[in-house]
C-alpha positions in Angstrom: 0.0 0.0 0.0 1.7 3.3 -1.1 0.9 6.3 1.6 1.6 9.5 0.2 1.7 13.0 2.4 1.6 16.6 1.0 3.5 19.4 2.8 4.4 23.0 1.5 1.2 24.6 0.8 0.7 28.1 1.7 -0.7 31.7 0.8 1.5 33.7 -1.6 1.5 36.7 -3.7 1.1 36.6 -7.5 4.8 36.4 -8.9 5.6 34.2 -5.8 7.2 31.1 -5.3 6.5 28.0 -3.4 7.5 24.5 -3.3 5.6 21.5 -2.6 7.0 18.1 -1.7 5.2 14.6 -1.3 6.7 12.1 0.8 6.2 8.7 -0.9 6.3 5.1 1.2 5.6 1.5 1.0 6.8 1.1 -2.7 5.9 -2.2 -4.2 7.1 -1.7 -7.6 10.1 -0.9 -9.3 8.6 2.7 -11.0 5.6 4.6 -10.4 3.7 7.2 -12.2 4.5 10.2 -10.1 1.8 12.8 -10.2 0.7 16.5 -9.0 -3.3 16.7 -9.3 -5.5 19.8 -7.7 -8.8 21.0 -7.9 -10.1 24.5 -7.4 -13.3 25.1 -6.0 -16.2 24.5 -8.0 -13.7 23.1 -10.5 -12.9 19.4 -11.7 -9.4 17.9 -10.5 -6.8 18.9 -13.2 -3.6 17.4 -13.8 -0.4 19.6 -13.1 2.6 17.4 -13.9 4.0 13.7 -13.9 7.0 12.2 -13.6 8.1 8.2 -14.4 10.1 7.5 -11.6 11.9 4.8 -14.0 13.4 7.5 -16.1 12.4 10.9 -15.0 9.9 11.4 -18.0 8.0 14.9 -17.4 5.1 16.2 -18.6 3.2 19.2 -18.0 0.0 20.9 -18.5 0.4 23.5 -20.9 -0.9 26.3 -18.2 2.0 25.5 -16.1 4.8 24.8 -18.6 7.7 27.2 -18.0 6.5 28.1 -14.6 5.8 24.8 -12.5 9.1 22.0 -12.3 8.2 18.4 -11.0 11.5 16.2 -9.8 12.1 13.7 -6.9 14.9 12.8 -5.0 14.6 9.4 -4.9 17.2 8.8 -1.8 14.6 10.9 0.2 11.7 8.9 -1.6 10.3 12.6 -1.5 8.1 14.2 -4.9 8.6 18.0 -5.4 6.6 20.8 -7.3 8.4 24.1 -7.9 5.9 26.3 -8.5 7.2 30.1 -9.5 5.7 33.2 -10.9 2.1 31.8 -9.4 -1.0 32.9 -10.4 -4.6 33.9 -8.8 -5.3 31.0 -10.7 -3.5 28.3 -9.7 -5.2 28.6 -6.0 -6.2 25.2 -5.8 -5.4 22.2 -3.7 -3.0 20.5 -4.5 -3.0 16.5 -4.5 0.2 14.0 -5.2 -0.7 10.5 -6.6 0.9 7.5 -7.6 0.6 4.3 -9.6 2.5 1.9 -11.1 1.1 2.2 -14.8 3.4 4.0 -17.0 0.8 5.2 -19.5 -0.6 6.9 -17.1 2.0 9.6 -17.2 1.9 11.0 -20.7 -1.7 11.8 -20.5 -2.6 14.4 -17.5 -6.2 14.1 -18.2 -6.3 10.6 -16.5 -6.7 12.0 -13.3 -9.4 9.5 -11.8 -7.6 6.4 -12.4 -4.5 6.8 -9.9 -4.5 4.3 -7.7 -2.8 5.9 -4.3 -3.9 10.1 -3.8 -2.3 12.0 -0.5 -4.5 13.9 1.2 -3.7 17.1 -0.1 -1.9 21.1 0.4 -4.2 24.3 0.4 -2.0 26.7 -2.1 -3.6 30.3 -2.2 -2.2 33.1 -4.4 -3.5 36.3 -4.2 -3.0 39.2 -6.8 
């Protein structure tokens, strides 16, 4: 059973920075589908970025690209999401997820489907 916990969530102005970081355990398989989900109010959960811990394939939604880095330290088991220059519109909450099918990575509107979903970090930006 993989436990995953969100930390690093905060209120921020726009142009801001903040970083979040998801602390992964109980690992069965050899790579996971690493994944930064969140949902605004009133709003569907949206994928943010992925990462295959295998190889360290990234992908990104296009309203984040440039702005929002995923990586993980993999001797800390830990998930990360630099988020800079942030937005009034990315205040959301903000979910890490994980899963052991690859596919899953490349297409950020699978969002339902992860199998293992922290509990999730308030981020707030306001302008």
């Amino acid at each position: 059973q993989v436990h995953l916990v969100e930390s690093g969530g905060g209120s921020v102005q726009a142009g801001g920075s903040l970083r979040l970081s998801c602390a992964v355990s109980g690992y069965t398989y050899s790579s996971y589908c690493l994944g930064w989900f969140r949902q605004a109010p009133g709003k569907e959960r949206e994928g943010v970025a992925t990462i295959w811990t295998g190889g360290g394939s990234t992908y990104y939604a296009d309203s984040v690209k440039g702005r929002f880095t995923i990586s993980q330290d993999n001797a800390k088991n830990t998930l990360y999401l630099q988020m800079n220059s942030l937005k009034p519109e990315d205040t959301a909450m903000y979910y890490c997820a994980a899963d052991p099918r690859r596919n899953l990575c490349s297409r950020l509107d699978w969002v339902d489907i992860y199998n293992y979903w922290g509990q999730g970090t308030q981020v707030t930006v306001s302008s």
